[in-house]
Tab-separated table of C-alpha atoms in Angstrom:
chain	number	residue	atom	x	y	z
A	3	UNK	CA	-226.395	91.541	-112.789
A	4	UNK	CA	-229.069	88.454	-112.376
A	5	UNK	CA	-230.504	87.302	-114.817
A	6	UNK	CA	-234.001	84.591	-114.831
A	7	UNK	CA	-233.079	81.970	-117.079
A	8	UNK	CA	-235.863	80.231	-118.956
A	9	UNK	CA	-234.956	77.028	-120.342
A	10	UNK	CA	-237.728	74.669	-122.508
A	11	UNK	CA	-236.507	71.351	-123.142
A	12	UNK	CA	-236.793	70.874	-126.509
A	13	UNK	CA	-239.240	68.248	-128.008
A	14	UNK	CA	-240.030	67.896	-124.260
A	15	UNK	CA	-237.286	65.880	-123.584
A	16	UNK	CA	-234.977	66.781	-120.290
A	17	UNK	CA	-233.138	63.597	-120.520
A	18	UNK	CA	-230.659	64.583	-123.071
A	19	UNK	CA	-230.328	67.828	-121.343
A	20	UNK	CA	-229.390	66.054	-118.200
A	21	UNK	CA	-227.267	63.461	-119.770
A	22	UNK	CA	-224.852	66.136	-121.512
A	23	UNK	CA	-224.622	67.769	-117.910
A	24	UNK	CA	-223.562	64.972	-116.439
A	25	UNK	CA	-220.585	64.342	-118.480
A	26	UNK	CA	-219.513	67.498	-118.921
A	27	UNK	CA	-220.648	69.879	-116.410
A	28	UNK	CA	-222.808	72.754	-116.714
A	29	UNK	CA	-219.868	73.953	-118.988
A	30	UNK	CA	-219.868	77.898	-117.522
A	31	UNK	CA	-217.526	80.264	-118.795
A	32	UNK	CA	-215.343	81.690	-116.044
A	33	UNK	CA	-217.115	84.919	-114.644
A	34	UNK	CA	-220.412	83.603	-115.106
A	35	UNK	CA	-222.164	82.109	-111.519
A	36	UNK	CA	-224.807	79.756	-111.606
A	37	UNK	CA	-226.840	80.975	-108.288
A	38	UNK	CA	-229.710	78.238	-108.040
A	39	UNK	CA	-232.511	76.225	-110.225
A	40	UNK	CA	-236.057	74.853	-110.376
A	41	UNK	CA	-237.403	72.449	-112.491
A	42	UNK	CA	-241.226	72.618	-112.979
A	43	UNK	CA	-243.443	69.874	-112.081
A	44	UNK	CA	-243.844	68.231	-115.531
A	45	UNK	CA	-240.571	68.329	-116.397
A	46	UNK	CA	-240.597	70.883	-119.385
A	47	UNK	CA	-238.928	73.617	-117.959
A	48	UNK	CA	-236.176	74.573	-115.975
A	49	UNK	CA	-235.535	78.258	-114.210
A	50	UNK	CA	-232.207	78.743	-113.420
A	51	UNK	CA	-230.482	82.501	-112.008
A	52	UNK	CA	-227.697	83.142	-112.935
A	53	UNK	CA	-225.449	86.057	-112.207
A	54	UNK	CA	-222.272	88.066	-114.456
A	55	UNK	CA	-221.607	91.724	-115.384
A	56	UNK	CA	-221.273	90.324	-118.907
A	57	UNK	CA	-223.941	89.797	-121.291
A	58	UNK	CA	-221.547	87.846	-123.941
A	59	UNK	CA	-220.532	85.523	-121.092
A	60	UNK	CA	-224.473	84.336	-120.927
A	61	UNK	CA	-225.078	84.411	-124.761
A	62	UNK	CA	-221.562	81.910	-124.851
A	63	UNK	CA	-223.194	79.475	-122.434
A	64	UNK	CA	-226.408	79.658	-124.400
A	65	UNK	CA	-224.476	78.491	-127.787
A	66	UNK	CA	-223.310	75.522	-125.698
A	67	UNK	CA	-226.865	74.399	-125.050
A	68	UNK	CA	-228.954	75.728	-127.586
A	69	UNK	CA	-229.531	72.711	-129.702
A	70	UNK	CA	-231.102	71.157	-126.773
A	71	UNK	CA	-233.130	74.508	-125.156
A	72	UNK	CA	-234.928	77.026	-125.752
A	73	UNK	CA	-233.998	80.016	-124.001
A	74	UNK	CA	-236.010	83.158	-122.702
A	75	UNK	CA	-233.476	85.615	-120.729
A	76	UNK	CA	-235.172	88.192	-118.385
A	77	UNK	CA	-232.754	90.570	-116.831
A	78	UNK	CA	-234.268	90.521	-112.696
A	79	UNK	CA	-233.740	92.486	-109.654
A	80	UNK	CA	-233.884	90.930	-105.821
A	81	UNK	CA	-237.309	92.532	-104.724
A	82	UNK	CA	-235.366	94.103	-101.916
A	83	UNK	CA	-233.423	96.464	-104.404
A	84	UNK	CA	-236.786	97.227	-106.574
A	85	UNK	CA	-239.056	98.077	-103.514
A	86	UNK	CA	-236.407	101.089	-102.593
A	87	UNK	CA	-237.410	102.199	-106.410
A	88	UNK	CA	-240.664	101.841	-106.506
């Protein structure tokens, strides 16, 4: 399953985000695949996808980072699989 990850840095700040990453990864649990990110123009926000068929595999990785972001999780589906549905 893919899921949209929403990430606000808190107090607007990226840097410490970015600083933690750097020394110590994006600190994944096994099973869980980052796909790809974007960082918005100003900084504030990043969008990352990630993909696992394990919700408590996301909700770990979210504990590791949550005192630096503020998540919003939307479950999303490649717009090739929803046009079939629609």
């Amino acid at each position: 399953m893919l899921f949209m990850v929403i990430e606000t840095f808190r107090g607007g700040q990226p840097r410490p985000v970015y600083e933690r990453a750097r020394a110590q990864g994006r600190q994944l649990p096994d099973r869980l695949r980052y796909v790809d990110s974007w960082v918005a123009a100003d900084f504030g926000r990043c969008y990352q996808l990630m993909e696992c068929d394990d919700l408590t595999l996301l909700m770990a990785w979210v504990t590791r980072w949550n005192d630096l972001v503020d998540f919003e999780i939307v479950p999303v589906v490649p717009s090739s699989q929803a046009s079939p549905l629609l």
